[in-house]
Amino acid sequence: MFRTATRSLSTAARSSLKIGLIPADGIGKEVIPAARQAIEALGSDIPKPEFVDLPAGWETFTKTGVALPQETVDILRSDCDCALFGSVSSPSRKVVGYSSPIVALRKELDLYANIRPVTSVSLQVGEKPAVDLIVVRENTECLYVKQETSTVGEHGKEARATRLITERASRRIGRMAFELAQARPRKHLTIIHKSNVLSITDGLFRETVRGVPSLPELDGKFNEVTIAEQLVDSAVYRLFREPEVFDVMVAPNLYGDIISDAAAALVGSLGLIPSVNAGDNFVMGEPVHGSAPDIEGKGIANPLASIRSAALMLRHLGYTNGANRLDEAVDAVIREGTTLTPDLKGTSSTQEVLEAVLKRL
């Protein structure tokens, strides 16, 4: 399904593959173990997997006062080849001392790209999917730098947030987006922005990404890629009206977050949408869905997004055969339609869906 969704990190031959597992909160504790079992079922298509369980999240914060222990970061950096992250239950109100561990991990490991493929499963094998796009989200800047202030002015309370866009971050996310577009049949890239209003910040993002193909060191590498632009509000509209116009979409952090969640509605559920947080030296799979506290512990969380995220992670590391097998098994389960969780209008449990995938592996 997502066979051109990521670029591969160059990796040396390994006798084993060490994977950090960070279930974190909510249904992350249910779907990450499912992804682990799917990875283990791949056998010789990947090096022997070794798993390291690592703490992070709101629950960790309530127990220890730290949402992302330094030991977790250190082990990921020194001992792990890659990682899988589940979901986090960040509170909507300000809590002194708390900061989102997934946002922090992206910064600590310089995972500057969040790559989110959204692809529908065709009813017939080999049939062209109705929706087939990738959202490439800049992962380190925009409003997610979390620099907010609150003051009291003449008209009462005033709150401000700093939005950061840099040339460096825009250039490297643009380059990754061009590489992904270059690898796909359509070779089409849409830059998402709102520079008609935010002419300085979004203007810098737009201009920098457009300028990537002209970089001297690339020597015309991306000349085949067609570049388009779309204002973020009209992009959401067109996603629902004519998703076929999009191939690869590249966006600043906030827009990418919103667009990819909106695009998930086109294929039925957030429970189907995977992602990887990728940098130049590390990759971490992460299902797009949240912690879903309303279904936590009920055994009905959809494990398919976490399994697909594992496939993306493996593909990014160069293990194409194993990744393809995971994608094909998930596609087969969806296509058959008899073993699906309630978010897809089914009645099956997390375990039953996992077993259906494992059977096809």
Coordinates of C-alpha atoms in Angstrom, one line a residue:
M1 CA 0.0 0.0 0.0
F2 CA 2.5 2.7 1.1
R3 CA 5.4 1.4 -1.0
T4 CA 6.8 4.8 -1.9
A5 CA 5.9 6.5 1.4
T6 CA 9.3 7.0 2.9
R7 CA 12.9 7.3 1.9
S8 CA 15.3 4.7 3.3
L9 CA 18.0 5.4 5.8
S10 CA 21.3 3.9 4.8
T11 CA 21.8 1.0 7.3
A12 CA 24.5 -1.6 7.6
A13 CA 23.7 -5.3 7.7
R14 CA 22.4 -6.2 11.2
S15 CA 22.0 -9.5 12.9
S16 CA 19.3 -8.0 15.1
L17 CA 17.0 -5.0 15.1
K18 CA 16.6 -3.2 18.4
I19 CA 13.2 -1.5 18.6
G20 CA 12.2 0.9 21.4
L21 CA 8.5 0.5 22.4
I22 CA 6.8 3.5 24.0
P23 CA 3.1 2.7 24.4
A24 CA 2.6 5.8 26.6
D25 CA -1.1 6.4 27.4
G26 CA -4.6 5.2 26.6
I27 CA -5.0 2.8 23.7
G28 CA -1.3 3.1 23.0
K29 CA -0.9 0.3 25.6
E30 CA -3.2 -1.9 23.5
V31 CA -2.0 -1.2 19.9
I32 CA 1.7 -1.1 20.4
P33 CA 1.8 -4.7 21.7
A34 CA -0.2 -5.7 18.6
A35 CA 2.4 -4.0 16.3
R36 CA 5.1 -5.9 18.2
Q37 CA 3.4 -9.3 17.5
A38 CA 3.1 -8.4 13.8
I39 CA 6.7 -7.5 13.6
E40 CA 7.7 -10.8 15.3
A41 CA 5.6 -12.7 12.7
L42 CA 7.8 -11.5 9.8
G43 CA 10.5 -14.0 10.5
S44 CA 13.6 -13.9 8.2
D45 CA 12.3 -10.8 6.3
I46 CA 13.9 -8.6 8.9
P47 CA 16.8 -9.1 11.4
K48 CA 15.8 -10.7 14.6
P49 CA 13.8 -8.1 16.5
E50 CA 14.7 -7.2 20.1
F51 CA 12.3 -4.9 22.0
V52 CA 13.0 -2.4 24.8
D53 CA 10.0 -1.1 26.8
L54 CA 10.4 2.5 27.6
P55 CA 8.3 4.9 29.7
A56 CA 6.8 8.3 28.7
G57 CA 3.4 10.0 28.8
W58 CA 0.9 11.6 31.1
E59 CA 0.7 8.5 33.3
T60 CA 4.4 8.6 33.7
F61 CA 4.2 12.3 34.6
T62 CA 1.6 11.6 37.3
K63 CA 3.8 9.0 38.9
T64 CA 7.2 10.6 38.6
G65 CA 6.7 14.3 37.8
V66 CA 8.4 13.8 34.4
A67 CA 6.6 13.1 31.2
L68 CA 9.7 12.1 29.2
P69 CA 12.4 10.5 31.4
Q70 CA 16.0 11.3 30.3
E71 CA 16.7 7.6 30.4
T72 CA 14.2 7.0 27.7
V73 CA 15.9 9.5 25.4
D74 CA 19.3 8.1 26.2
I75 CA 18.4 4.5 25.5
L76 CA 16.7 5.5 22.2
R77 CA 19.9 7.4 21.2
S78 CA 22.5 4.8 22.2
D79 CA 20.8 1.4 22.0
C80 CA 17.9 1.5 19.6
D81 CA 17.8 1.3 15.8
C82 CA 14.2 2.7 15.7
A83 CA 11.1 3.0 17.8
L84 CA 7.3 2.8 18.0
F85 CA 5.3 5.4 19.9
G86 CA 1.6 4.8 21.0
S87 CA -0.4 7.8 22.1
V88 CA -0.3 10.4 24.8
S89 CA -3.1 11.9 26.9
S90 CA -1.9 15.4 27.2
P91 CA -4.3 17.6 29.3
S92 CA -6.1 20.5 27.6
R93 CA -5.4 22.8 30.5
K94 CA -2.0 24.0 31.6
V95 CA -0.3 21.7 34.1
V96 CA 2.9 23.1 35.7
G97 CA 5.9 21.0 34.8
Y98 CA 4.1 19.0 32.1
S99 CA 5.1 19.1 28.4
S100 CA 4.0 16.6 25.6
P101 CA 6.6 13.8 25.4
I102 CA 6.0 13.2 21.7
V103 CA 6.7 16.8 20.9
A104 CA 9.8 16.6 23.1
L105 CA 11.0 13.4 21.5
R106 CA 10.7 14.9 18.0
K107 CA 13.0 17.7 19.1
E108 CA 15.4 15.6 21.2
L109 CA 16.0 13.1 18.3
D110 CA 15.7 15.7 15.6
L111 CA 12.8 13.9 13.9
Y112 CA 12.0 16.9 11.8
A113 CA 9.5 15.2 9.4
N114 CA 6.2 13.6 10.2
I115 CA 5.2 11.5 7.2
R116 CA 1.6 10.5 7.0
P117 CA 0.3 8.5 4.1
V118 CA -3.5 8.4 3.6
T119 CA -4.5 5.7 1.1
S120 CA -7.8 3.9 0.6
V121 CA -7.9 0.1 0.2
S122 CA -9.3 -0.8 -3.2
L123 CA -11.9 -3.6 -3.4
Q124 CA -9.9 -5.5 -6.0
V125 CA -6.2 -6.3 -5.7
G126 CA -4.2 -4.1 -8.1
E127 CA -7.0 -1.6 -8.5
K128 CA -6.0 2.1 -8.2
P129 CA -7.0 3.5 -4.8
A130 CA -9.5 6.4 -4.8
V131 CA -7.3 8.2 -2.2
D132 CA -3.6 8.0 -2.4
L133 CA -1.6 10.9 -0.9
I134 CA 1.1 11.7 1.6
V135 CA 1.1 14.6 4.1
V136 CA 4.6 15.7 4.9
R137 CA 4.5 17.8 8.1
E138 CA 7.3 19.9 9.5
N139 CA 7.8 18.5 13.0
T140 CA 9.8 21.0 15.0
E141 CA 8.6 24.5 14.6
C142 CA 5.4 26.6 14.0
L143 CA 3.2 27.1 17.0
Y144 CA 4.5 23.9 18.5
V145 CA 7.6 25.6 19.9
K146 CA 5.1 26.4 22.7
Q147 CA 6.3 29.9 23.5
E148 CA 3.1 31.4 25.0
T149 CA 2.6 34.4 27.3
S150 CA -0.3 35.7 29.2
T151 CA -0.7 39.3 30.4
V152 CA -3.5 41.6 31.6
G153 CA -4.2 44.6 29.4
E154 CA -6.7 47.4 29.1
H155 CA -9.3 44.9 27.9
G156 CA -8.6 42.1 30.3
K157 CA -6.5 39.0 29.8
E158 CA -4.4 38.8 26.7
A159 CA -2.7 35.6 25.4
R160 CA 0.0 35.4 22.8
A161 CA 1.9 32.6 21.1
T162 CA 5.1 32.8 19.1
R163 CA 5.1 31.1 15.7
L164 CA 8.6 30.1 14.5
I165 CA 9.4 29.3 10.8
T166 CA 13.1 29.1 9.8
E167 CA 14.7 28.8 6.5
R168 CA 16.7 25.7 7.7
A169 CA 13.7 23.7 8.8
S170 CA 11.7 24.7 5.8
R171 CA 14.5 23.7 3.4
R172 CA 15.1 20.3 4.9
I173 CA 11.3 19.4 5.1
G174 CA 11.0 20.6 1.6
R175 CA 13.9 18.4 0.4
M176 CA 12.3 15.4 2.1
A177 CA 9.0 16.1 0.5
F178 CA 10.6 16.5 -3.0
E179 CA 12.4 13.1 -2.5
L180 CA 9.1 11.4 -1.6
A181 CA 7.4 13.1 -4.6
Q182 CA 10.2 12.0 -6.9
A183 CA 9.8 8.4 -5.9
R184 CA 6.0 8.3 -6.7
P185 CA 4.5 7.8 -10.2
R186 CA 2.8 11.3 -10.4
K187 CA 5.8 13.2 -9.1
H188 CA 3.6 16.0 -7.9
L189 CA 4.1 18.2 -4.8
T190 CA 1.7 20.7 -3.3
I191 CA 3.0 23.4 -0.9
I192 CA 0.4 24.2 1.8
H193 CA 0.5 27.7 3.3
K194 CA -1.5 30.8 4.2
S195 CA 1.0 33.4 2.9
N196 CA -1.8 35.7 1.7
V197 CA -2.4 36.5 5.4
L198 CA 0.9 35.4 7.1
S199 CA 3.2 36.8 4.5
I200 CA 6.4 36.7 6.6
T201 CA 6.2 33.3 8.3
D202 CA 4.2 31.3 5.7
G203 CA 5.9 33.4 3.0
L204 CA 9.3 32.2 4.2
F205 CA 8.1 28.5 4.2
R206 CA 6.6 28.8 0.7
E207 CA 9.6 30.5 -0.8
T208 CA 12.1 28.2 0.8
V209 CA 10.3 25.0 -0.2
R210 CA 9.9 26.3 -3.8
G211 CA 13.6 27.0 -3.9
V212 CA 14.7 23.5 -3.0
P213 CA 15.0 22.2 -6.6
S214 CA 17.3 25.1 -7.4
L215 CA 19.9 24.3 -4.8
P216 CA 23.3 23.9 -6.5
E217 CA 24.1 20.6 -4.8
L218 CA 21.0 18.9 -6.1
D219 CA 22.0 19.5 -9.8
G220 CA 18.5 19.3 -11.2
K221 CA 17.5 16.1 -9.2
F222 CA 13.9 17.2 -8.8
N223 CA 13.3 18.7 -12.2
E224 CA 10.6 16.1 -12.9
V225 CA 8.5 17.1 -9.9
T226 CA 5.6 19.4 -10.6
I227 CA 5.0 22.0 -8.0
A228 CA 1.6 23.4 -7.0
E229 CA 0.4 25.6 -4.1
Q230 CA -2.7 25.6 -2.1
L231 CA -4.0 27.9 0.7
V232 CA -4.6 25.7 3.8
D233 CA -8.3 26.5 4.1
S234 CA -9.0 25.7 0.4
A235 CA -6.8 22.6 0.7
V236 CA -9.1 21.1 3.3
Y237 CA -12.1 21.9 1.1
R238 CA -10.5 20.2 -1.9
L239 CA -9.4 17.2 0.2
F240 CA -13.1 16.4 0.7
R241 CA -14.3 17.4 -2.8
E242 CA -11.5 16.1 -5.0
P243 CA -8.7 14.2 -3.1
E244 CA -7.4 12.9 -6.3
V245 CA -5.7 16.2 -7.1
F246 CA -3.2 15.7 -4.3
D247 CA -0.1 13.5 -4.4
V248 CA 2.4 14.7 -1.8
M249 CA 1.5 17.7 0.4
V250 CA 4.1 19.5 2.4
A251 CA 3.0 21.9 5.2
P252 CA 4.2 23.7 8.4
N253 CA 3.6 21.8 11.6
L254 CA 0.0 23.0 12.6
Y255 CA -1.4 22.8 9.1
G256 CA 0.1 19.4 8.5
D257 CA -1.5 18.1 11.8
I258 CA -4.9 19.4 10.8
I259 CA -4.8 18.3 7.2
S260 CA -3.7 14.7 7.9
D261 CA -6.4 14.2 10.5
A262 CA -9.0 15.6 8.0
A263 CA -7.7 13.3 5.3
A264 CA -8.2 10.3 7.6
A265 CA -12.0 10.9 7.2
L266 CA -11.6 10.0 3.5
V267 CA -10.6 6.5 4.3
G268 CA -13.0 5.7 7.2
S269 CA -11.1 6.2 10.4
L270 CA -8.0 7.6 12.2
G271 CA -7.5 4.0 13.3
L272 CA -6.1 3.3 9.8
I273 CA -3.7 6.1 9.5
P274 CA 0.0 5.5 10.2
S275 CA 3.0 7.8 10.4
V276 CA 6.7 8.0 11.0
N277 CA 8.6 10.7 12.7
A278 CA 11.8 10.8 10.7
G279 CA 15.2 12.5 10.8
D280 CA 18.5 11.8 9.0
N281 CA 19.6 9.3 11.6
F282 CA 16.5 7.8 13.4
V283 CA 12.9 6.9 12.7
M284 CA 10.0 6.4 15.0
G285 CA 6.6 5.0 13.9
E286 CA 3.5 6.5 15.5
P287 CA -0.2 5.8 14.7
V288 CA -2.0 9.1 14.1
H289 CA -4.9 8.4 16.4
G290 CA -4.9 9.8 19.9
S291 CA -5.2 8.0 23.3
A292 CA -9.0 7.6 22.9
P293 CA -9.8 7.5 26.6
D294 CA -13.5 6.7 25.8
I295 CA -12.5 3.2 24.6
E296 CA -9.4 2.6 26.7
G297 CA -9.4 -0.8 28.3
K298 CA -12.4 -2.1 26.3
G299 CA -10.4 -4.2 23.9
I300 CA -11.8 -2.6 20.8
A301 CA -9.0 -0.2 19.7
N302 CA -8.1 -0.5 16.1
P303 CA -4.5 -2.0 15.8
L304 CA -4.2 -1.5 12.1
A305 CA -2.7 2.0 12.2
S306 CA 0.1 0.8 14.6
I307 CA 0.8 -2.2 12.4
R308 CA 1.0 0.1 9.3
S309 CA 3.3 2.5 11.3
A310 CA 5.6 -0.5 11.9
A311 CA 5.6 -1.1 8.2
L312 CA 6.5 2.5 7.5
M313 CA 9.3 2.3 10.1
L314 CA 10.7 -0.9 8.5
R315 CA 10.5 0.5 5.0
H316 CA 12.3 3.6 6.1
L317 CA 15.1 1.4 7.4
G318 CA 15.2 -0.5 4.0
Y319 CA 13.4 -3.7 5.0
T320 CA 11.0 -3.5 2.1
N321 CA 9.9 -7.1 2.0
G322 CA 8.8 -7.2 5.6
A323 CA 7.0 -3.8 5.2
N324 CA 5.2 -5.0 2.1
R325 CA 4.0 -8.1 3.9
L326 CA 2.6 -6.1 6.8
D327 CA 0.8 -3.7 4.4
E328 CA -0.6 -6.6 2.3
A329 CA -1.9 -8.4 5.4
V330 CA -3.7 -5.2 6.6
D331 CA -5.1 -4.6 3.2
A332 CA -6.5 -8.1 3.0
V333 CA -8.2 -7.8 6.4
I334 CA -9.8 -4.5 5.4
R335 CA -10.8 -5.8 2.0
E336 CA -12.4 -8.9 3.4
G337 CA -14.4 -6.7 5.8
T338 CA -15.5 -9.4 8.3
T339 CA -13.0 -8.7 11.1
L340 CA -13.1 -5.0 11.8
T341 CA -13.2 -2.9 15.0
P342 CA -16.2 -0.6 15.8
D343 CA -14.5 2.5 14.3
L344 CA -14.9 0.8 10.9
K345 CA -18.5 -0.3 11.7
G346 CA -17.3 -3.8 12.7
T347 CA -17.8 -5.8 15.9
S348 CA -14.4 -7.4 16.4
S349 CA -11.9 -6.8 19.2
T350 CA -8.4 -5.6 19.0
Q351 CA -7.2 -9.2 19.5
E352 CA -9.4 -10.6 16.8
V353 CA -8.2 -8.1 14.3
L354 CA -4.6 -8.7 15.2
E355 CA -5.2 -12.5 14.8
A356 CA -6.7 -11.9 11.4
V357 CA -3.5 -10.0 10.3
L358 CA -1.2 -12.6 11.8
K359 CA -3.1 -15.3 9.9
R360 CA -2.3 -13.6 6.7
L361 CA 1.3 -13.2 7.6

